[in-house]
Amino acid sequence: MNSIIQVEDLTLSYSDKPVLWDVDLDIVANSRTAIIGPNGAGKSTLMKGILGLMKPVSGFVKIQGKNNIEARKDIAYIPQSASVNWDFPTTVIDVVTMGRYQNLGWIKRPGKKDLEIAKQSLEKMEMSDFKDRQISQLSGGQRQRVFLARSLCSEANIYFMDEPLAGVDMVTERIIMDTVKEFQEQGKTIVAVHHDLNTVKEYFDHVVIINKRIVAAGPVDEIFTEENINKAYQKKMIK
């Protein structure tokens, strides 16, 4: 197994209350990996722990052999839409161009080439007509497409997406998942928190099932079983 992300003995907590215990996990390079589990299982927490957005109680993470801070230039992160201040006064093109910053360093400002890459990313997301729109004026699906366009700009190797399909329309869902498949064809790795059990087999080839701990992880065909779903959700798998 060619793992691109290694997690060992990772325990994470909020205010001294552990929410994830003793996570050992390998994410396979060039995979489309879903993180699934019931509400409160720690899906987003796991993603934040891998990214270094939460300080672990114990354990460590390696991404392409580096710690998660050193690996940030190789990573694009799409947070939950609900966690963003959409009232901040900025335009769509400005948000998308922010995806270039990690390629520029602290001092340089985006140039003509960076703006062109941002415009191309918006076009790919079918959002070119909205480039001068204030982000507060966008629908939920449009906001997710803007986030994905921003991540496209970063030209990253690994993409982390926290509930990218939550509350989006079918057109946006198609655009997002077509883009995810293109990422994989380009040799990239995608890790997504996902909530719809009905589409796991269609959209992903690897899965991590959690409920405070790892229940099972590996290829979808082997791991996404009735038994493992029952362990995590205490209910029968949706057909």
mmCIF file of C-alpha atoms in Angstrom:
data_model
loop_
_atom_site.group_PDB
_atom_site.id
_atom_site.type_symbol
_atom_site.label_atom_id
_atom_site.label_comp_id
_atom_site.label_asym_id
_atom_site.label_seq_id
_atom_site.Cartn_x
_atom_site.Cartn_y
_atom_site.Cartn_z
ATOM 1 C CA MET A 1 0.000 0.000 0.000
ATOM 2 C CA ASN A 2 1.385 3.378 -1.045
ATOM 3 C CA SER A 3 0.191 5.631 1.771
ATOM 4 C CA ILE A 4 0.513 9.401 1.408
ATOM 5 C CA ILE A 5 -0.809 10.220 4.891
ATOM 6 C CA GLN A 6 0.123 8.305 8.043
ATOM 7 C CA VAL A 7 -1.688 8.891 11.331
ATOM 8 C CA GLU A 8 -0.388 7.164 14.461
ATOM 9 C CA ASP A 9 -1.943 7.027 17.926
ATOM 10 C CA LEU A 10 -3.788 10.334 17.355
ATOM 11 C CA THR A 11 -6.036 11.499 20.208
ATOM 12 C CA LEU A 12 -7.877 14.842 19.914
ATOM 13 C CA SER A 13 -9.945 16.735 22.469
ATOM 14 C CA TYR A 14 -11.971 19.899 23.006
ATOM 15 C CA SER A 15 -11.487 21.523 26.423
ATOM 16 C CA ASP A 16 -9.957 18.370 27.923
ATOM 17 C CA LYS A 17 -12.839 16.253 26.617
ATOM 18 C CA PRO A 18 -11.476 13.646 24.176
ATOM 19 C CA VAL A 19 -13.502 13.336 20.970
ATOM 20 C CA LEU A 20 -11.240 10.966 19.026
ATOM 21 C CA TRP A 21 -9.142 8.206 20.559
ATOM 22 C CA ASP A 22 -6.012 6.367 19.412
ATOM 23 C CA VAL A 23 -6.451 6.819 15.666
ATOM 24 C CA ASP A 24 -4.101 4.772 13.479
ATOM 25 C CA LEU A 25 -4.764 5.392 9.814
ATOM 26 C CA ASP A 26 -3.134 5.300 6.386
ATOM 27 C CA ILE A 27 -4.612 7.258 3.478
ATOM 28 C CA VAL A 28 -3.673 5.728 0.131
ATOM 29 C CA ALA A 29 -2.008 7.969 -2.449
ATOM 30 C CA ASN A 30 -4.129 8.837 -5.508
ATOM 31 C CA SER A 31 -7.331 7.677 -3.786
ATOM 32 C CA ARG A 32 -10.766 9.226 -3.375
ATOM 33 C CA THR A 33 -11.236 8.578 0.349
ATOM 34 C CA ALA A 34 -14.480 9.284 2.227
ATOM 35 C CA ILE A 35 -14.604 9.802 5.985
ATOM 36 C CA ILE A 36 -18.025 8.678 7.206
ATOM 37 C CA GLY A 37 -19.714 8.152 10.562
ATOM 38 C CA PRO A 38 -22.756 9.268 12.577
ATOM 39 C CA ASN A 39 -23.258 12.833 13.816
ATOM 40 C CA GLY A 40 -20.711 13.629 16.535
ATOM 41 C CA ALA A 41 -18.411 10.792 15.476
ATOM 42 C CA GLY A 42 -15.441 13.126 15.010
ATOM 43 C CA LYS A 43 -15.255 13.265 11.200
ATOM 44 C CA SER A 44 -14.402 16.976 10.892
ATOM 45 C CA THR A 45 -12.242 16.738 14.011
ATOM 46 C CA LEU A 46 -10.174 13.988 12.392
ATOM 47 C CA MET A 47 -9.666 16.135 9.301
ATOM 48 C CA LYS A 48 -8.615 19.138 11.407
ATOM 49 C CA GLY A 49 -6.221 16.946 13.363
ATOM 50 C CA ILE A 50 -4.597 15.647 10.183
ATOM 51 C CA LEU A 51 -4.240 19.217 8.884
ATOM 52 C CA GLY A 52 -2.705 20.480 12.123
ATOM 53 C CA LEU A 53 -5.627 22.806 12.836
ATOM 54 C CA MET A 54 -6.002 21.108 16.231
ATOM 55 C CA LYS A 55 -3.181 20.287 18.601
ATOM 56 C CA PRO A 56 -3.239 16.577 19.439
ATOM 57 C CA VAL A 57 -3.277 15.198 22.955
ATOM 58 C CA SER A 58 -1.054 12.402 21.650
ATOM 59 C CA GLY A 59 0.174 10.936 18.405
ATOM 60 C CA PHE A 60 1.475 12.403 15.181
ATOM 61 C CA VAL A 61 0.691 12.863 11.484
ATOM 62 C CA LYS A 62 2.978 12.542 8.473
ATOM 63 C CA ILE A 63 1.942 13.836 5.043
ATOM 64 C CA GLN A 64 4.261 12.826 2.203
ATOM 65 C CA GLY A 65 6.841 12.105 4.877
ATOM 66 C CA LYS A 66 6.607 15.633 6.358
ATOM 67 C CA ASN A 67 4.803 16.963 9.395
ATOM 68 C CA ASN A 68 1.490 18.660 8.647
ATOM 69 C CA ILE A 69 2.958 22.177 8.919
ATOM 70 C CA GLU A 70 5.774 21.493 6.439
ATOM 71 C CA ALA A 71 3.321 19.805 4.040
ATOM 72 C CA ARG A 72 0.881 22.729 3.783
ATOM 73 C CA LYS A 73 2.139 23.869 0.386
ATOM 74 C CA ASP A 74 1.033 20.489 -0.988
ATOM 75 C CA ILE A 75 -2.471 20.778 0.489
ATOM 76 C CA ALA A 76 -5.755 22.464 -0.410
ATOM 77 C CA TYR A 77 -8.496 22.588 2.247
ATOM 78 C CA ILE A 78 -12.183 23.269 1.646
ATOM 79 C CA PRO A 79 -13.851 23.837 5.047
ATOM 80 C CA GLN A 80 -17.534 23.466 5.810
ATOM 81 C CA SER A 81 -19.478 26.280 4.190
ATOM 82 C CA ALA A 82 -21.243 27.032 7.479
ATOM 83 C CA SER A 83 -17.907 27.794 9.192
ATOM 84 C CA VAL A 84 -17.125 30.753 6.906
ATOM 85 C CA ASN A 85 -18.095 34.404 7.429
ATOM 86 C CA TRP A 86 -19.960 34.988 4.184
ATOM 87 C CA ASP A 87 -20.734 38.593 5.121
ATOM 88 C CA PHE A 88 -17.085 39.572 4.711
ATOM 89 C CA PRO A 89 -17.034 42.235 1.953
ATOM 90 C CA THR A 90 -15.095 40.606 -0.875
ATOM 91 C CA THR A 91 -15.770 39.447 -4.421
ATOM 92 C CA VAL A 92 -15.751 35.975 -5.902
ATOM 93 C CA ILE A 93 -12.605 36.578 -7.952
ATOM 94 C CA ASP A 94 -10.763 37.856 -4.861
ATOM 95 C CA VAL A 95 -11.662 34.719 -2.897
ATOM 96 C CA VAL A 96 -10.561 32.433 -5.726
ATOM 97 C CA THR A 97 -7.282 34.309 -6.225
ATOM 98 C CA MET A 98 -6.475 33.666 -2.537
ATOM 99 C CA GLY A 99 -5.776 30.091 -3.623
ATOM 100 C CA ARG A 100 -2.557 31.376 -5.231
ATOM 101 C CA TYR A 101 -1.122 32.830 -2.025
ATOM 102 C CA GLN A 102 0.589 29.668 -0.817
ATOM 103 C CA ASN A 103 2.498 29.570 -4.132
ATOM 104 C CA LEU A 104 3.610 33.205 -3.815
ATOM 105 C CA GLY A 105 5.057 33.486 -0.321
ATOM 106 C CA TRP A 106 4.441 36.293 2.165
ATOM 107 C CA ILE A 107 5.574 39.321 0.182
ATOM 108 C CA LYS A 108 4.538 38.844 -3.430
ATOM 109 C CA ARG A 109 1.108 39.892 -4.623
ATOM 110 C CA PRO A 110 -0.868 37.924 -7.233
ATOM 111 C CA GLY A 111 0.140 38.911 -10.760
ATOM 112 C CA LYS A 112 -1.398 38.610 -14.209
ATOM 113 C CA LYS A 113 -0.641 34.880 -14.407
ATOM 114 C CA ASP A 114 -2.269 34.241 -11.007
ATOM 115 C CA LEU A 115 -5.388 36.168 -12.023
ATOM 116 C CA GLU A 116 -5.592 34.172 -15.252
ATOM 117 C CA ILE A 117 -5.384 30.894 -13.305
ATOM 118 C CA ALA A 118 -8.171 32.166 -11.010
ATOM 119 C CA LYS A 119 -10.369 33.008 -14.008
ATOM 120 C CA GLN A 120 -9.741 29.586 -15.552
ATOM 121 C CA SER A 121 -10.689 27.923 -12.256
ATOM 122 C CA LEU A 122 -13.945 29.885 -12.114
ATOM 123 C CA GLU A 123 -14.710 28.932 -15.701
ATOM 124 C CA LYS A 124 -14.188 25.257 -14.867
ATOM 125 C CA MET A 125 -16.673 25.608 -12.015
ATOM 126 C CA GLU A 126 -19.157 27.344 -14.359
ATOM 127 C CA MET A 127 -18.940 30.486 -12.195
ATOM 128 C CA SER A 128 -17.307 33.000 -14.570
ATOM 129 C CA ASP A 129 -20.442 35.156 -14.708
ATOM 130 C CA PHE A 130 -20.234 35.638 -10.914
ATOM 131 C CA LYS A 131 -16.595 36.774 -10.663
ATOM 132 C CA ASP A 132 -17.462 40.337 -9.574
ATOM 133 C CA ARG A 133 -20.344 39.287 -7.303
ATOM 134 C CA GLN A 134 -20.065 39.768 -3.540
ATOM 135 C CA ILE A 135 -19.754 36.371 -1.860
ATOM 136 C CA SER A 136 -22.690 37.212 0.439
ATOM 137 C CA GLN A 137 -24.960 37.133 -2.629
ATOM 138 C CA LEU A 138 -24.191 33.516 -3.550
ATOM 139 C CA SER A 139 -26.318 30.426 -2.944
ATOM 140 C CA GLY A 140 -24.966 27.450 -0.998
ATOM 141 C CA GLY A 141 -24.037 25.537 -4.140
ATOM 142 C CA GLN A 142 -22.374 28.576 -5.688
ATOM 143 C CA ARG A 143 -20.303 29.098 -2.541
ATOM 144 C CA GLN A 144 -19.031 25.536 -2.679
ATOM 145 C CA ARG A 145 -18.051 26.010 -6.312
ATOM 146 C CA VAL A 146 -16.125 29.162 -5.387
ATOM 147 C CA PHE A 147 -14.279 27.210 -2.678
ATOM 148 C CA LEU A 148 -13.435 24.472 -5.157
ATOM 149 C CA ALA A 149 -12.223 27.058 -7.685
ATOM 150 C CA ARG A 150 -9.975 28.516 -4.990
ATOM 151 C CA SER A 151 -8.532 25.076 -4.270
ATOM 152 C CA LEU A 152 -7.955 24.513 -7.996
ATOM 153 C CA CYS A 153 -5.820 27.672 -8.027
ATOM 154 C CA SER A 154 -3.485 26.280 -5.414
ATOM 155 C CA GLU A 155 -2.404 23.448 -7.747
ATOM 156 C CA ALA A 156 -2.108 21.232 -4.676
ATOM 157 C CA ASN A 157 -1.337 17.523 -4.555
ATOM 158 C CA ILE A 158 -3.767 16.609 -1.750
ATOM 159 C CA TYR A 159 -7.305 17.963 -1.367
ATOM 160 C CA PHE A 160 -9.202 17.901 1.937
ATOM 161 C CA MET A 161 -12.932 18.628 1.700
ATOM 162 C CA ASP A 162 -15.223 18.900 4.722
ATOM 163 C CA GLU A 163 -18.794 18.025 3.667
ATOM 164 C CA PRO A 164 -18.390 19.415 0.115
ATOM 165 C CA LEU A 165 -21.839 18.172 -0.959
ATOM 166 C CA ALA A 166 -23.818 19.401 2.060
ATOM 167 C CA GLY A 167 -26.755 21.556 0.988
ATOM 168 C CA VAL A 168 -25.777 21.824 -2.679
ATOM 169 C CA ASP A 169 -27.963 21.389 -5.772
ATOM 170 C CA MET A 170 -27.548 18.476 -8.178
ATOM 171 C CA VAL A 171 -25.671 20.582 -10.762
ATOM 172 C CA THR A 172 -23.085 21.586 -8.149
ATOM 173 C CA GLU A 173 -22.822 18.007 -6.891
ATOM 174 C CA ARG A 174 -22.061 16.828 -10.427
ATOM 175 C CA ILE A 175 -19.448 19.563 -10.974
ATOM 176 C CA ILE A 176 -17.735 18.824 -7.652
ATOM 177 C CA MET A 177 -17.584 15.065 -8.137
ATOM 178 C CA ASP A 178 -16.493 15.337 -11.796
ATOM 179 C CA THR A 179 -13.660 17.589 -10.593
ATOM 180 C CA VAL A 180 -12.733 15.116 -7.847
ATOM 181 C CA LYS A 181 -12.445 12.336 -10.455
ATOM 182 C CA GLU A 182 -10.288 14.599 -12.625
ATOM 183 C CA PHE A 183 -8.031 15.279 -9.635
ATOM 184 C CA GLN A 184 -7.550 11.545 -9.217
ATOM 185 C CA GLU A 185 -6.784 11.104 -12.925
ATOM 186 C CA GLN A 186 -4.064 13.757 -12.491
ATOM 187 C CA GLY A 187 -2.471 11.679 -9.699
ATOM 188 C CA LYS A 188 -3.855 13.733 -6.823
ATOM 189 C CA THR A 189 -5.339 12.457 -3.535
ATOM 190 C CA ILE A 190 -8.763 13.503 -2.235
ATOM 191 C CA VAL A 191 -10.036 13.101 1.339
ATOM 192 C CA ALA A 192 -13.637 14.161 1.998
ATOM 193 C CA VAL A 193 -15.967 14.103 4.968
ATOM 194 C CA HIS A 194 -19.144 12.648 3.495
ATOM 195 C CA HIS A 195 -22.645 12.152 4.894
ATOM 196 C CA ASP A 196 -24.673 10.278 2.265
ATOM 197 C CA LEU A 197 -24.234 6.524 2.600
ATOM 198 C CA ASN A 198 -26.136 5.991 -0.653
ATOM 199 C CA THR A 199 -23.369 7.552 -2.775
ATOM 200 C CA VAL A 200 -20.235 6.232 -1.050
ATOM 201 C CA LYS A 201 -19.683 3.424 -3.580
ATOM 202 C CA GLU A 202 -20.374 5.706 -6.538
ATOM 203 C CA TYR A 203 -18.165 8.609 -5.488
ATOM 204 C CA PHE A 204 -15.250 7.028 -3.588
ATOM 205 C CA ASP A 205 -12.851 4.097 -3.861
ATOM 206 C CA HIS A 206 -11.623 4.134 -0.219
ATOM 207 C CA VAL A 207 -13.503 4.781 3.000
ATOM 208 C CA VAL A 208 -12.730 5.523 6.649
ATOM 209 C CA ILE A 209 -15.579 4.642 9.025
ATOM 210 C CA ILE A 210 -15.340 6.266 12.454
ATOM 211 C CA ASN A 211 -17.266 6.707 15.653
ATOM 212 C CA LYS A 212 -14.860 8.252 18.204
ATOM 213 C CA ARG A 213 -12.407 5.595 17.063
ATOM 214 C CA ILE A 214 -11.606 3.981 13.727
ATOM 215 C CA VAL A 215 -14.194 1.293 13.027
ATOM 216 C CA ALA A 216 -12.655 0.235 9.719
ATOM 217 C CA ALA A 217 -10.646 1.746 6.860
ATOM 218 C CA GLY A 218 -9.632 0.580 3.397
ATOM 219 C CA PRO A 219 -11.022 -0.030 -0.096
ATOM 220 C CA VAL A 220 -14.764 0.605 -0.395
ATOM 221 C CA ASP A 221 -15.449 -2.868 -1.811
ATOM 222 C CA GLU A 222 -13.930 -4.486 1.294
ATOM 223 C CA ILE A 223 -14.805 -2.043 4.092
ATOM 224 C CA PHE A 224 -18.206 -0.555 3.245
ATOM 225 C CA THR A 225 -20.151 -3.520 4.607
ATOM 226 C CA GLU A 226 -23.340 -4.037 6.588
ATOM 227 C CA GLU A 227 -21.309 -5.216 9.564
ATOM 228 C CA ASN A 228 -19.066 -2.151 9.694
ATOM 229 C CA ILE A 229 -21.955 0.261 9.161
ATOM 230 C CA ASN A 230 -23.824 -1.418 12.018
ATOM 231 C CA LYS A 231 -20.782 -1.038 14.284
ATOM 232 C CA ALA A 232 -20.511 2.688 13.579
ATOM 233 C CA TYR A 233 -24.153 3.732 13.234
ATOM 234 C CA GLN A 234 -25.962 1.054 15.210
ATOM 235 C CA LYS A 235 -28.357 0.790 12.300
ATOM 236 C CA LYS A 236 -28.741 -1.055 9.024
ATOM 237 C CA MET A 237 -27.010 0.219 5.939
ATOM 238 C CA ILE A 238 -29.138 2.235 3.539
ATOM 239 C CA LYS A 239 -29.567 0.419 0.264
#
